[in-house]
Amino acid sequence: MATFFSLTAPMGIALGIAITSSYSKHSSTALVVEGVFNSAAAGILIYMSLVDLLAADFNNPKLQTNMKLQLATYIALFLGAGLMSLLAKWA
C-alpha cells in the first residue's frame, strides 16, 4: 500500500498541475468539478476516520470494561471534533 501511494501521489500531483493550467479557474464547470472532488475527498476522510480508526479504538476490550475510560474517551472525541469545527470556522 505504501509503495502504491508513493508511486501514484506524484502522478496525481503532476496531473492536477497539468489540468489546472488548461482551464479557466472561474468558470462554472470548473467550480462544480472542484466542489465534487472536494466533497469526495472529505467523504473519504470522514469514512476512514470513523470506520478504520475510531472503530478499532472503541472496540478495544480494555475500553469496553472501564466506564470511566469510556467517558473520558467520548469527551476527548467530542472535544476534538468541536475544536476542529471551530478551527474550520475560523479558517
Coordinates of C-alpha atoms in Angstrom, one line a residue:
M1 CA 0.0 0.0 0.0
A2 CA 2.8 2.4 0.8
T3 CA 4.5 1.7 -2.5
F4 CA 1.3 2.2 -4.4
F5 CA 0.8 5.5 -2.6
S6 CA 4.3 6.7 -3.2
L7 CA 4.0 5.9 -6.9
T8 CA 0.6 7.4 -7.5
A9 CA 0.8 10.5 -5.4
P10 CA 3.4 12.3 -7.6
M11 CA 1.4 11.2 -10.7
G12 CA -1.7 12.7 -9.3
I13 CA 0.1 16.0 -8.4
A14 CA 1.5 16.2 -11.9
L15 CA -1.9 15.5 -13.5
G16 CA -3.5 18.1 -11.2
I17 CA -1.0 20.8 -12.2
A18 CA -1.4 20.0 -15.9
I19 CA -5.2 20.2 -15.6
T20 CA -5.2 23.5 -13.7
S21 CA -3.1 25.2 -16.3
S22 CA -5.6 24.2 -19.1
Y23 CA -8.9 25.7 -17.9
S24 CA -10.4 28.8 -16.5
K25 CA -10.5 28.7 -12.7
H26 CA -13.6 30.9 -12.5
S27 CA -15.8 29.0 -15.0
S28 CA -19.0 27.4 -13.6
T29 CA -17.9 23.9 -14.8
A30 CA -14.5 24.2 -13.0
L31 CA -16.2 25.3 -9.8
V32 CA -18.7 22.4 -9.9
V33 CA -15.9 19.9 -10.6
E34 CA -13.8 21.3 -7.8
G35 CA -16.8 21.1 -5.4
V36 CA -17.5 17.5 -6.4
F37 CA -13.8 16.5 -5.9
N38 CA -13.6 18.3 -2.5
S39 CA -16.8 16.6 -1.4
A40 CA -15.5 13.2 -2.4
A41 CA -12.2 13.8 -0.6
A42 CA -14.0 14.9 2.5
G43 CA -16.3 11.9 2.4
I44 CA -13.3 9.6 2.1
L45 CA -11.6 11.2 5.1
I46 CA -14.7 11.0 7.3
Y47 CA -15.2 7.4 6.4
M48 CA -11.6 6.4 7.1
S49 CA -11.6 8.2 10.4
L50 CA -14.9 6.7 11.6
V51 CA -14.6 3.2 10.3
D52 CA -10.9 2.4 10.2
L53 CA -9.6 4.5 13.1
L54 CA -12.3 5.1 15.7
A55 CA -14.0 1.7 15.3
A56 CA -10.7 -0.1 16.1
D57 CA -10.1 2.1 19.1
F58 CA -13.6 1.9 20.5
N59 CA -13.8 -1.9 20.2
N60 CA -10.8 -2.4 22.5
P61 CA -11.7 -4.8 25.3
K62 CA -10.0 -2.5 27.9
L63 CA -12.2 0.4 26.9
Q64 CA -15.3 -1.8 26.9
T65 CA -14.9 -2.8 30.5
N66 CA -14.0 0.6 32.1
M67 CA -16.8 3.1 32.2
K68 CA -14.5 6.0 33.3
L69 CA -12.2 5.3 30.4
Q70 CA -15.2 5.2 28.0
L71 CA -16.5 8.6 29.3
A72 CA -13.0 10.2 29.0
T73 CA -12.7 8.8 25.5
Y74 CA -16.0 10.2 24.4
I75 CA -15.3 13.5 26.0
A76 CA -11.9 13.7 24.2
L77 CA -13.6 12.7 20.9
F78 CA -16.3 15.3 21.1
L79 CA -13.9 18.0 22.4
G80 CA -11.5 17.2 19.5
A81 CA -14.4 17.4 16.9
G82 CA -15.6 20.6 18.4
L83 CA -12.1 22.2 18.3
M84 CA -11.7 21.1 14.7
S85 CA -15.0 22.6 13.8
L86 CA -14.0 25.8 15.5
L87 CA -10.7 25.8 13.5
A88 CA -12.6 25.2 10.3
K89 CA -15.0 28.1 11.1
W90 CA -12.0 30.3 11.9
A91 CA -10.0 29.4 8.8

